[in-house]
């Protein structure tokens, strides 16, 4: 999915990056996100860090502000098609 970072440049996010962003913005804790995505917790944190770098945000507050601003500017687009489905897997 192609989005714009906080500087207005186009960036591309993978399916995992979109899923993690969606879960994070709903308030889900990182360990629950990792469980839902069938990933180790450290991998979920890495994906979040990668998304934040792509978007040009430095902390969770900037990440949330970017999301809210992006939602306002893309109201007419259908975001529901990006809602992730739960993966099945066992993490040890």
Short mmCIF file of C-alpha atoms in Angstrom, two decimals:
data_model
loop_
_atom_site.label_atom_id
_atom_site.label_comp_id
_atom_site.label_asym_id
_atom_site.label_seq_id
_atom_site.Cartn_x
_atom_site.Cartn_y
_atom_site.Cartn_z
CA UNK A 1 0.00 0.00 0.00
CA UNK A 2 1.34 3.41 -0.90
CA UNK A 3 1.03 6.22 1.63
CA UNK A 4 2.69 9.56 2.27
CA UNK A 5 5.11 10.13 5.11
CA UNK A 6 5.00 13.24 7.27
CA UNK A 7 7.12 15.09 4.69
CA UNK A 8 4.65 14.34 1.88
CA UNK A 9 6.84 11.74 0.16
CA UNK A 10 5.30 8.50 -1.06
CA UNK A 11 6.21 5.40 0.93
CA UNK A 12 5.19 1.80 0.48
CA UNK A 13 4.19 -0.45 3.38
CA UNK A 14 4.12 -4.23 3.39
CA UNK A 15 1.09 -6.22 4.51
CA UNK A 16 2.74 -6.87 7.89
CA UNK A 17 3.51 -3.17 8.33
CA UNK A 18 -0.08 -2.22 7.53
CA UNK A 19 -1.44 -4.88 9.89
CA UNK A 20 0.80 -3.82 12.75
CA UNK A 21 -0.06 -0.14 12.24
CA UNK A 22 -3.78 -0.91 12.25
CA UNK A 23 -3.51 -3.00 15.44
CA UNK A 24 -1.32 -0.40 17.15
CA UNK A 25 -3.76 2.39 16.32
CA UNK A 26 -6.62 0.41 17.87
CA UNK A 27 -4.69 0.43 21.16
CA UNK A 28 -3.62 -3.20 21.12
CA UNK A 29 -0.50 -3.98 23.17
CA UNK A 30 2.60 -5.11 21.29
CA UNK A 31 2.60 -8.61 22.83
CA UNK A 32 -1.01 -9.08 21.69
CA UNK A 33 -0.14 -7.76 18.22
CA UNK A 34 2.73 -10.24 18.01
CA UNK A 35 0.40 -13.06 19.08
CA UNK A 36 -2.26 -12.05 16.57
CA UNK A 37 0.29 -11.84 13.76
CA UNK A 38 1.97 -15.11 14.84
CA UNK A 39 5.32 -13.36 15.32
CA UNK A 40 7.86 -13.21 18.13
CA UNK A 41 7.41 -10.01 20.16
CA UNK A 42 10.81 -8.67 19.10
CA UNK A 43 9.80 -9.06 15.43
CA UNK A 44 6.64 -7.01 16.03
CA UNK A 45 8.71 -4.24 17.63
CA UNK A 46 11.10 -4.35 14.66
CA UNK A 47 8.24 -4.00 12.18
CA UNK A 48 6.85 -1.04 14.14
CA UNK A 49 10.29 0.58 14.16
CA UNK A 50 10.57 0.03 10.39
CA UNK A 51 7.16 1.64 9.78
CA UNK A 52 8.02 4.62 11.94
CA UNK A 53 11.29 5.12 10.06
CA UNK A 54 9.50 4.97 6.70
CA UNK A 55 6.93 7.51 7.89
CA UNK A 56 9.56 9.83 9.34
CA UNK A 57 8.16 9.77 12.87
CA UNK A 58 10.32 9.53 15.98
CA UNK A 59 7.97 8.35 18.73
CA UNK A 60 4.52 6.91 19.41
CA UNK A 61 2.94 10.36 19.71
CA UNK A 62 4.17 11.40 16.26
CA UNK A 63 3.08 8.01 14.90
CA UNK A 64 -0.47 8.51 16.20
CA UNK A 65 -0.59 12.11 14.95
CA UNK A 66 0.57 10.96 11.50
CA UNK A 67 -2.16 8.31 11.47
CA UNK A 68 -4.90 10.75 12.48
CA UNK A 69 -3.76 13.32 9.90
CA UNK A 70 -3.51 10.68 7.19
CA UNK A 71 -7.00 9.41 8.01
CA UNK A 72 -8.41 12.90 7.60
CA UNK A 73 -6.77 13.39 4.20
CA UNK A 74 -7.79 9.99 2.86
CA UNK A 75 -11.37 9.75 4.11
CA UNK A 76 -12.71 8.81 0.69
CA UNK A 77 -10.41 5.80 0.30
CA UNK A 78 -11.53 2.44 1.59
CA UNK A 79 -9.31 1.48 4.51
CA UNK A 80 -11.41 -1.55 5.38
CA UNK A 81 -9.74 -3.59 2.65
CA UNK A 82 -6.52 -3.37 4.67
CA UNK A 83 -7.97 -4.78 7.90
CA UNK A 84 -5.79 -7.77 8.68
CA UNK A 85 -6.92 -11.32 9.27
CA UNK A 86 -5.58 -13.34 12.17
CA UNK A 87 -2.74 -15.71 11.39
CA UNK A 88 -2.60 -19.13 12.90
CA UNK A 89 0.68 -20.18 14.39
CA UNK A 90 2.43 -21.18 17.54
CA UNK A 91 5.26 -19.03 18.85
CA UNK A 92 7.67 -20.48 21.35
#
